[in-house]
PDB file of C-alpha atoms and ligand atoms in Angstrom:
ATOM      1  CA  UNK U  10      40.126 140.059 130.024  1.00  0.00           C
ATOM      2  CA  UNK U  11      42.408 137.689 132.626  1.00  0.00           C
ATOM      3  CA  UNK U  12      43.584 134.421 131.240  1.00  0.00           C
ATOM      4  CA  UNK U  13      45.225 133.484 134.767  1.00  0.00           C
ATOM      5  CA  UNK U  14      41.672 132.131 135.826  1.00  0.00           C
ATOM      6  CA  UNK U  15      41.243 129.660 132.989  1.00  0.00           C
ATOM      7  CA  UNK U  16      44.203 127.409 133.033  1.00  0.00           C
ATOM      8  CA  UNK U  17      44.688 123.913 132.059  1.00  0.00           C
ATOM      9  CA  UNK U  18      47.425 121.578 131.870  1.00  0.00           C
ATOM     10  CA  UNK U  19      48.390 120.921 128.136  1.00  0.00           C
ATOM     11  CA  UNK U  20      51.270 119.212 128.088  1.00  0.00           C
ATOM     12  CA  UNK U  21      54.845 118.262 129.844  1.00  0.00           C
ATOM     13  CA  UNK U  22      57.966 118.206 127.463  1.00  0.00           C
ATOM     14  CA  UNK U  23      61.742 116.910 128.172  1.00  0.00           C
ATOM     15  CA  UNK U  24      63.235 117.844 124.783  1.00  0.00           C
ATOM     16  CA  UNK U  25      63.034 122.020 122.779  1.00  0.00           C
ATOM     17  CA  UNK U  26      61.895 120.227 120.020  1.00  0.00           C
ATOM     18  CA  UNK U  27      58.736 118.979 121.562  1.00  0.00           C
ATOM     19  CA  UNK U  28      57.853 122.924 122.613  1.00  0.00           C
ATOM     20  CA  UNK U  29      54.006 123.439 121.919  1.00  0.00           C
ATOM     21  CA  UNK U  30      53.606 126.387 119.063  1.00  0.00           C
ATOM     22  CA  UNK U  31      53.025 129.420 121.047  1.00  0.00           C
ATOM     23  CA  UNK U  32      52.248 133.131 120.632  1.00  0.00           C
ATOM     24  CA  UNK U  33      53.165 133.689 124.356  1.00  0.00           C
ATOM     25  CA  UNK U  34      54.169 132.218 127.433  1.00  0.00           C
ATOM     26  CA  UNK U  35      55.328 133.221 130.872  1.00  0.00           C
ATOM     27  CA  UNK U  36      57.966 130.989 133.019  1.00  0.00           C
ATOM     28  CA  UNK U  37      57.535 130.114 136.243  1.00  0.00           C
ATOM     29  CA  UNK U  38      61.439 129.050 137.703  1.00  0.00           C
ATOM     30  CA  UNK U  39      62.348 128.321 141.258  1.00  0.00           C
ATOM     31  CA  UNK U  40      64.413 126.370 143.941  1.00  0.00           C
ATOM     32  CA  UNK U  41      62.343 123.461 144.495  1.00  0.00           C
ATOM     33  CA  UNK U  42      60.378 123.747 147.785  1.00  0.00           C
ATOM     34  CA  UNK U  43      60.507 127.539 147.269  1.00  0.00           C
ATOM     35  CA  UNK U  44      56.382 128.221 146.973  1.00  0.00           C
ATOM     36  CA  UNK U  45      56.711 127.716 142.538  1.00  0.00           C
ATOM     37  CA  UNK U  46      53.500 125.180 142.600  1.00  0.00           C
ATOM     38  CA  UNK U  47      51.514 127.375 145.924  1.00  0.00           C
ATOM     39  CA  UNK U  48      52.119 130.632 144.102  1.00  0.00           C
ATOM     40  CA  UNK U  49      50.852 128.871 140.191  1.00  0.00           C
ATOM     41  CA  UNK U  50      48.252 127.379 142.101  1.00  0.00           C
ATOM     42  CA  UNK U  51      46.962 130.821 143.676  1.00  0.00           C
ATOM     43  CA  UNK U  52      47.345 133.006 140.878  1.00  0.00           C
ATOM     44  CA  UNK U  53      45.394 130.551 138.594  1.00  0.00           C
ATOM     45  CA  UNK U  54      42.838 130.462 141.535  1.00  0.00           C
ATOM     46  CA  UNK U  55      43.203 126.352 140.520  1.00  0.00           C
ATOM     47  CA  UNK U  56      43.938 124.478 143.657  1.00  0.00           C
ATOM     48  CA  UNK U  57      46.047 121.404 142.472  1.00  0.00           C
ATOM     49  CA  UNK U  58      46.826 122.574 139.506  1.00  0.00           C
ATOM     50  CA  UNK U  59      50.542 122.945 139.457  1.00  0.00           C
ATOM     51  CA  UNK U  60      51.050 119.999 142.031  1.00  0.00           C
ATOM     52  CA  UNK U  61      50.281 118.204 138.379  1.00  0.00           C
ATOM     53  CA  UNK U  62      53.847 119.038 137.853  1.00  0.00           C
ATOM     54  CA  UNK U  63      55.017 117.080 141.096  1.00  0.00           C
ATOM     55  CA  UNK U  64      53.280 113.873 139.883  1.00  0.00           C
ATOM     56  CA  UNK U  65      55.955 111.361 139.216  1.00  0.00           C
ATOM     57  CA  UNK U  66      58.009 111.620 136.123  1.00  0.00           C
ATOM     58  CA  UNK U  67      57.255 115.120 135.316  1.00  0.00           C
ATOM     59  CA  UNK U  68      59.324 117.141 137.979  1.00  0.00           C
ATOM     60  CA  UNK U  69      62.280 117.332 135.278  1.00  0.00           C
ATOM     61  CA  UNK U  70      59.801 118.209 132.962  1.00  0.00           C
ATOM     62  CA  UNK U  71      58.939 121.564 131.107  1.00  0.00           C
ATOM     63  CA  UNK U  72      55.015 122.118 132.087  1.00  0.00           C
ATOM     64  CA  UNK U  73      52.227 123.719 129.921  1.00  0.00           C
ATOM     65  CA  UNK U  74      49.466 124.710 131.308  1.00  0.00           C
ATOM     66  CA  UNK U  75      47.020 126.253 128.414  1.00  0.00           C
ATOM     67  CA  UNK U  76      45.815 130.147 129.029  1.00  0.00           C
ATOM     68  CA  UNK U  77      44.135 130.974 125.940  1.00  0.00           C
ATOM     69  CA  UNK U  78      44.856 129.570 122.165  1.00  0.00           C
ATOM     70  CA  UNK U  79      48.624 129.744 121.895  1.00  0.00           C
ATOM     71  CA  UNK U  80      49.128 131.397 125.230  1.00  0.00           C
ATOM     72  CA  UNK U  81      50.826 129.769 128.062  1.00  0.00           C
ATOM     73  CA  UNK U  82      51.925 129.731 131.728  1.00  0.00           C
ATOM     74  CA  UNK U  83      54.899 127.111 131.668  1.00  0.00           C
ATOM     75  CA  UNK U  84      56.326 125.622 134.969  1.00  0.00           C
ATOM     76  CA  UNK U  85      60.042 125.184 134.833  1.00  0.00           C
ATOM     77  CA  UNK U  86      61.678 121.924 136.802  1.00  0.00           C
ATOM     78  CA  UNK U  87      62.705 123.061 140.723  1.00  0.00           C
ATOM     79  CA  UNK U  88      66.456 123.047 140.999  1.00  0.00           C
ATOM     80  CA  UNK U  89      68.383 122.605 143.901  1.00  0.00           C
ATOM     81  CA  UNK U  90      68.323 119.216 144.911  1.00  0.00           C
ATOM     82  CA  UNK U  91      70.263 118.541 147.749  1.00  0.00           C
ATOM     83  CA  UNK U  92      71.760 115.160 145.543  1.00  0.00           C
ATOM     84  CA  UNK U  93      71.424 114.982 141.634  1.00  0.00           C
ATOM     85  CA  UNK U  94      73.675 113.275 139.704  1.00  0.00           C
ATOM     86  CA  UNK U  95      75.758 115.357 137.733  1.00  0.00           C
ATOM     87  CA  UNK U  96      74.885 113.926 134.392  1.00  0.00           C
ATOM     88  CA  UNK U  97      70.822 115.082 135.584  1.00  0.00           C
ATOM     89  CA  UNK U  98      72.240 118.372 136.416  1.00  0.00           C
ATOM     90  CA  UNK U  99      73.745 118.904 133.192  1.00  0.00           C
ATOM     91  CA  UNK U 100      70.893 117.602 131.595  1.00  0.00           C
ATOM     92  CA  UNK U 101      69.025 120.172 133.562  1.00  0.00           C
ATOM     93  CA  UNK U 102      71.126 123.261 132.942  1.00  0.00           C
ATOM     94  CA  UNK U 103      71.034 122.751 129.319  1.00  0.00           C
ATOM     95  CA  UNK U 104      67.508 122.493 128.766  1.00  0.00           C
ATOM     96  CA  UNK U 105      66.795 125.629 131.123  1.00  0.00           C
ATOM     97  CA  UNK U 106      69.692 127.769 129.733  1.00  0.00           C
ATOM     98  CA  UNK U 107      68.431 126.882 125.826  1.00  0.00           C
ATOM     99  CA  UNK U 108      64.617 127.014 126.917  1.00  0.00           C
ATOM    100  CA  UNK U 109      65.318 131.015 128.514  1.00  0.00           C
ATOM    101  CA  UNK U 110      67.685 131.828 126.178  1.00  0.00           C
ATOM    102  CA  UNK U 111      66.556 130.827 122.898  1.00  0.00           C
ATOM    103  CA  UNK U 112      62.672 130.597 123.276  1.00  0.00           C
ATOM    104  CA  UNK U 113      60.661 133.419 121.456  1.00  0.00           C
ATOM    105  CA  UNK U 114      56.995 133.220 123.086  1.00  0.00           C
ATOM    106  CA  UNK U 115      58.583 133.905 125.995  1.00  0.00           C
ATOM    107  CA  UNK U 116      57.529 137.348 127.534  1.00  0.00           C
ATOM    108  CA  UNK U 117      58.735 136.964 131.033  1.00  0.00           C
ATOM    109  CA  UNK U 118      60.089 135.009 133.749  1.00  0.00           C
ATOM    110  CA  UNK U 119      58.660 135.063 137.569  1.00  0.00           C
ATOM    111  CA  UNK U 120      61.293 133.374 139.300  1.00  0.00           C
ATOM    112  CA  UNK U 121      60.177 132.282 143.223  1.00  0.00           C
ATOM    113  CA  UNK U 122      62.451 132.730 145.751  1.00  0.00           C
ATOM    114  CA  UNK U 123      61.645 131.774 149.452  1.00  0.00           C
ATOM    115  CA  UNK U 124      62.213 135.225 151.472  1.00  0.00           C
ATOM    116  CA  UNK U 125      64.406 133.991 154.299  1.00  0.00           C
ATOM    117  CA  UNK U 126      66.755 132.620 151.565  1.00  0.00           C
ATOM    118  CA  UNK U 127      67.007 134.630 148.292  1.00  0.00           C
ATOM    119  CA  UNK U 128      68.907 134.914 145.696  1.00  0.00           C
ATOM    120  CA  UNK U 129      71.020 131.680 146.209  1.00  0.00           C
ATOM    121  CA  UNK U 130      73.600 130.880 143.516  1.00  0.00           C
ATOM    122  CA  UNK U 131      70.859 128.785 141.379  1.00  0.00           C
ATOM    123  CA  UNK U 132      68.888 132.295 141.244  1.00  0.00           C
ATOM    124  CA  UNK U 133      71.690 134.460 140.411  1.00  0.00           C
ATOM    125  CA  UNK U 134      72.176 131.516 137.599  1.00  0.00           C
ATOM    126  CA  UNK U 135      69.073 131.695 136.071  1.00  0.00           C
ATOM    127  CA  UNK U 136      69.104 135.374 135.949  1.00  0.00           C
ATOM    128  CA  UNK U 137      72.556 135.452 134.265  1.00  0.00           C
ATOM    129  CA  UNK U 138      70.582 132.884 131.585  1.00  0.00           C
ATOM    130  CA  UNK U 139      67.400 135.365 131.335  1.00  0.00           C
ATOM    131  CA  UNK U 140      69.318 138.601 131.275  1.00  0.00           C
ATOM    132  CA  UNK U 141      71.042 138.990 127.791  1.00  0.00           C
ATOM    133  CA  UNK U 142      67.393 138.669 126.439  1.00  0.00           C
ATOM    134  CA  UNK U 143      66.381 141.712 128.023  1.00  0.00           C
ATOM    135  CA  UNK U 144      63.466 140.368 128.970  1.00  0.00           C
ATOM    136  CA  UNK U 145      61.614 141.294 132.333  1.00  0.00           C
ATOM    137  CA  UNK U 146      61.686 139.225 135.290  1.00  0.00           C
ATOM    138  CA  UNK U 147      59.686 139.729 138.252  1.00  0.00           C
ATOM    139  CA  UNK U 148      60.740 137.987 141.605  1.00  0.00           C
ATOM    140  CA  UNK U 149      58.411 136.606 144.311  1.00  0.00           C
ATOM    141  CA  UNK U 150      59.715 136.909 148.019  1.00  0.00           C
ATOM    142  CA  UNK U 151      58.027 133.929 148.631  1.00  0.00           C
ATOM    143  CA  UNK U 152      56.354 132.686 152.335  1.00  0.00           C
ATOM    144  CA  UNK U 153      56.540 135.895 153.264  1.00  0.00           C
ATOM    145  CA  UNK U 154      54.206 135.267 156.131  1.00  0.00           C
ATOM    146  CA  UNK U 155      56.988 134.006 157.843  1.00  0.00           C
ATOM    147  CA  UNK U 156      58.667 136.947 158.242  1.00  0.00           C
ATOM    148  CA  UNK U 157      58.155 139.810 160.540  1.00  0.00           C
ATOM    149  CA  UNK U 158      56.822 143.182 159.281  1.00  0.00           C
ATOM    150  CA  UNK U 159      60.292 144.666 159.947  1.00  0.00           C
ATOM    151  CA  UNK U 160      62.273 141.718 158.254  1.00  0.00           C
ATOM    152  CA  UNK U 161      59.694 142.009 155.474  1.00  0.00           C
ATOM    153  CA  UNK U 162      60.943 145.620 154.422  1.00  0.00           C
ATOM    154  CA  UNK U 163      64.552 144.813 154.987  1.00  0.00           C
ATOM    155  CA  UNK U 164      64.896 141.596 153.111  1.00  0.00           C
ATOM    156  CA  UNK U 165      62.814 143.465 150.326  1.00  0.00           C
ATOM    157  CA  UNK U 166      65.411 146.551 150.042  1.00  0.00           C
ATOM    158  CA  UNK U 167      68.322 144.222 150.515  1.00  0.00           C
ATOM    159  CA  UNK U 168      67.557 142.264 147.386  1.00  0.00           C
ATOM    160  CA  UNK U 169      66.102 145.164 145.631  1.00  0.00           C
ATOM    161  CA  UNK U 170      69.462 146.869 146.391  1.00  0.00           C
ATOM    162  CA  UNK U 171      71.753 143.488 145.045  1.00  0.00           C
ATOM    163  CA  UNK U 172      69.849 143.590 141.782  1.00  0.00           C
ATOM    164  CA  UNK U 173      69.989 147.686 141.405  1.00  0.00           C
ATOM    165  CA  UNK U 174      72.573 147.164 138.509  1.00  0.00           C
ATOM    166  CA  UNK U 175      70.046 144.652 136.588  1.00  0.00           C
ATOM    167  CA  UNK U 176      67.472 146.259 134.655  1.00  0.00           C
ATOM    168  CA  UNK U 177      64.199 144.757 133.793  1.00  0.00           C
ATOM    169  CA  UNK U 178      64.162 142.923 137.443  1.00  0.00           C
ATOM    170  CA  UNK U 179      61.541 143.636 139.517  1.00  0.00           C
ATOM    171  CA  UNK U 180      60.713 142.676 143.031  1.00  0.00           C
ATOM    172  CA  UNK U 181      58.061 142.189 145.560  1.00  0.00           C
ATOM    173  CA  UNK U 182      56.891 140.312 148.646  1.00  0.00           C
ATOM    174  CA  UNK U 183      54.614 137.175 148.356  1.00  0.00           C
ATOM    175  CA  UNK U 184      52.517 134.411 150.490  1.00  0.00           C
ATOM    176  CA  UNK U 185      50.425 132.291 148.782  1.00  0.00           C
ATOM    177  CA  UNK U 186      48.926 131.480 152.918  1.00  0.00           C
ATOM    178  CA  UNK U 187      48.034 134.950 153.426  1.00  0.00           C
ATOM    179  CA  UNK U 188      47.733 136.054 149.701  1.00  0.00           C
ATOM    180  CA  UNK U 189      49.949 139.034 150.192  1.00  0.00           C
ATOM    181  CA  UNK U 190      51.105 140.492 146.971  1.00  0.00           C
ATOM    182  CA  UNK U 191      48.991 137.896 144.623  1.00  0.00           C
ATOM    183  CA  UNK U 192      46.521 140.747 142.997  1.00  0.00           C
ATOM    184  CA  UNK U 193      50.032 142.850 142.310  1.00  0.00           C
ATOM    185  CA  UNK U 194      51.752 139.674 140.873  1.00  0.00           C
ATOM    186  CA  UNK U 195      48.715 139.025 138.594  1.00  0.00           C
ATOM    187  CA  UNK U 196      48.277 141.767 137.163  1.00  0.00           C
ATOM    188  CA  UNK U 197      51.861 142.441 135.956  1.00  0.00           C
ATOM    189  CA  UNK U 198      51.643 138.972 134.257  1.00  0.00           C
ATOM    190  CA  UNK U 199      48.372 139.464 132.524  1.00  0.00           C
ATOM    191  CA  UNK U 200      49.822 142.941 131.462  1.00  0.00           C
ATOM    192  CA  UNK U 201      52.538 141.020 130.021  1.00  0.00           C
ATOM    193  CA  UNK U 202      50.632 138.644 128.348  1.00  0.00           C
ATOM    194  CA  UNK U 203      48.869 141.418 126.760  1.00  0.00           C
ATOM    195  CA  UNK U 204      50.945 143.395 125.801  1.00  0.00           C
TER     196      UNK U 204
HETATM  197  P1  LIG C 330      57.589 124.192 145.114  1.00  0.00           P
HETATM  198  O1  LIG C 330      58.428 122.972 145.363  1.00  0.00           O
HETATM  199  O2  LIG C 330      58.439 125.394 144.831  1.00  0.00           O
HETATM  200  O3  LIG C 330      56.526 123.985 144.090  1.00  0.00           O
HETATM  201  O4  LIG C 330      56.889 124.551 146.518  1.00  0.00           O
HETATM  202  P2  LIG C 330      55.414 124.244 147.085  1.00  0.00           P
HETATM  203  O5  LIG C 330      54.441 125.212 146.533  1.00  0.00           O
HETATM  204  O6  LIG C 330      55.101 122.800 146.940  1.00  0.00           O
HETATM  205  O7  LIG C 330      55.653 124.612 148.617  1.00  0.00           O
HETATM  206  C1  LIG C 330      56.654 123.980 149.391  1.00  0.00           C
HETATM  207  C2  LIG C 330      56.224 124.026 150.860  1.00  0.00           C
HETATM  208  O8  LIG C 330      56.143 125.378 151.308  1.00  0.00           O
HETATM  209  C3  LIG C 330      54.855 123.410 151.099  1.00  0.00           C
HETATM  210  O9  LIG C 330      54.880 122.759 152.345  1.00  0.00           O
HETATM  211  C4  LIG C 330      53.928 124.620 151.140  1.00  0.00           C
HETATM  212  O10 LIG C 330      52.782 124.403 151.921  1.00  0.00           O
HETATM  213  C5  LIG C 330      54.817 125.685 151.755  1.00  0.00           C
HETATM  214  N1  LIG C 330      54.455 127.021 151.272  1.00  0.00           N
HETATM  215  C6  LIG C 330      54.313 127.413 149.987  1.00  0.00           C
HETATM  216  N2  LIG C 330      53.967 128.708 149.913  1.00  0.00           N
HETATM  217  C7  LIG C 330      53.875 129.164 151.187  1.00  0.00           C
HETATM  218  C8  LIG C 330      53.554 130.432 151.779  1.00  0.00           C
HETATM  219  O11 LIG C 330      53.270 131.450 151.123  1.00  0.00           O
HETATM  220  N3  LIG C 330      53.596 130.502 153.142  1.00  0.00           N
HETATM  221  C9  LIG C 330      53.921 129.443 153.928  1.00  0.00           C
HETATM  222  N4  LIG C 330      53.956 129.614 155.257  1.00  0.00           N
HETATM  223  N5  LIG C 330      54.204 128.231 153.409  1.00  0.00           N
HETATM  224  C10 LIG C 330      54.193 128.086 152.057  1.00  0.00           C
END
């Protein structure tokens, strides 16, 4: 049965020691501005739910948002602020790189990229963090309305094609405007969550 539909925020945590108990989770990562709270939002068919993590004070925050008992989707802080101090940015990296590394509910990460700009250095970082795991993440070409049918299929087999040496990286095109792509996308993370 889908879990998607029946979100709740739970909880927002700064520190891996504050991590709820969990059988399962799946990340949500992104540049900020990217489509990360449109795309939560959709695929939990709950409108505002993920702007919860843009409320003051929690946008360097680790979001839960409660699926089932002990299942979770968790919203990872945006990166890619045009200014943060580098002390915040370390702060940053080690909390992501420790939370995708080292955290054993995790199942998978969905990592949002905005179509007409992928895979920018940030991405390629947080794959390079995910991939020693060997855990599957699946990308969103997000806004994907924006593009043209032909630029559609070309910036799909261009990134496709960069990540061809990656395994356990899969890829597809996204809008959260025109829904393109969200049954596809929710289906492969209920599968995960299930399996
Ligand atoms: P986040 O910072 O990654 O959580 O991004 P948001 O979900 O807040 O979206 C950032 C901006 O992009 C907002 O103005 C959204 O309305 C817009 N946006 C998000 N998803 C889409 C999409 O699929 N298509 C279009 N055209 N705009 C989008």
């Amino acid at each position: 049965k889908p879990v998607l539909n029946r979100a709740q925020f739970h909880t927002s945590v700064a520190q891996l020691r504050d991590l709820p108990y969990s059988r399962a989770e799946v990340a949500f990562a992104g540049r900020s501005n990217a489509g990360k709270s449109s795309a939560i939002n959709l695929l939990t068919r709950k409108n505002r739910l993920a702007f919860t993590s843009k409320t003051p004070g929690r946008t360097q925050l680790i979001n839960f948002f409660v699926l089932e008992p002990d299942t979770y989707l968790v919203d990872l802080p945006g990166y890619g602020y045009a200014k943060v101090p580098p002390e915040v940015k370390a702060k940053w990296e080690g909390l992501l790189s420790r939370y995708l590394q080292g955290r054993e509910a995790l199942v998978g990460m969905v990592l949002i990229m905005d179509a007409r700009h992928p895979l920018t250095p940030l991405d390629r970082q947080m794959l390079e963090w995910f991939a020693p795991t060997g855990k599957p993440v699946h990308i969103l070409l997000s806004k994907a309305d924006k593009l043209s049918n032909n630029e559609k299929a070309l910036t799909l087999r261009r990134v496709k094609a960069e990540l061809a040496e990656q395994t356990n990286v899969s890829v597809q095109l996204f809008s959260s405007l025109s829904r393109l792509g969200a049954d596809e996308a929710a289906a492969l993370i209920e599968h995960w969550l299930s399996a």
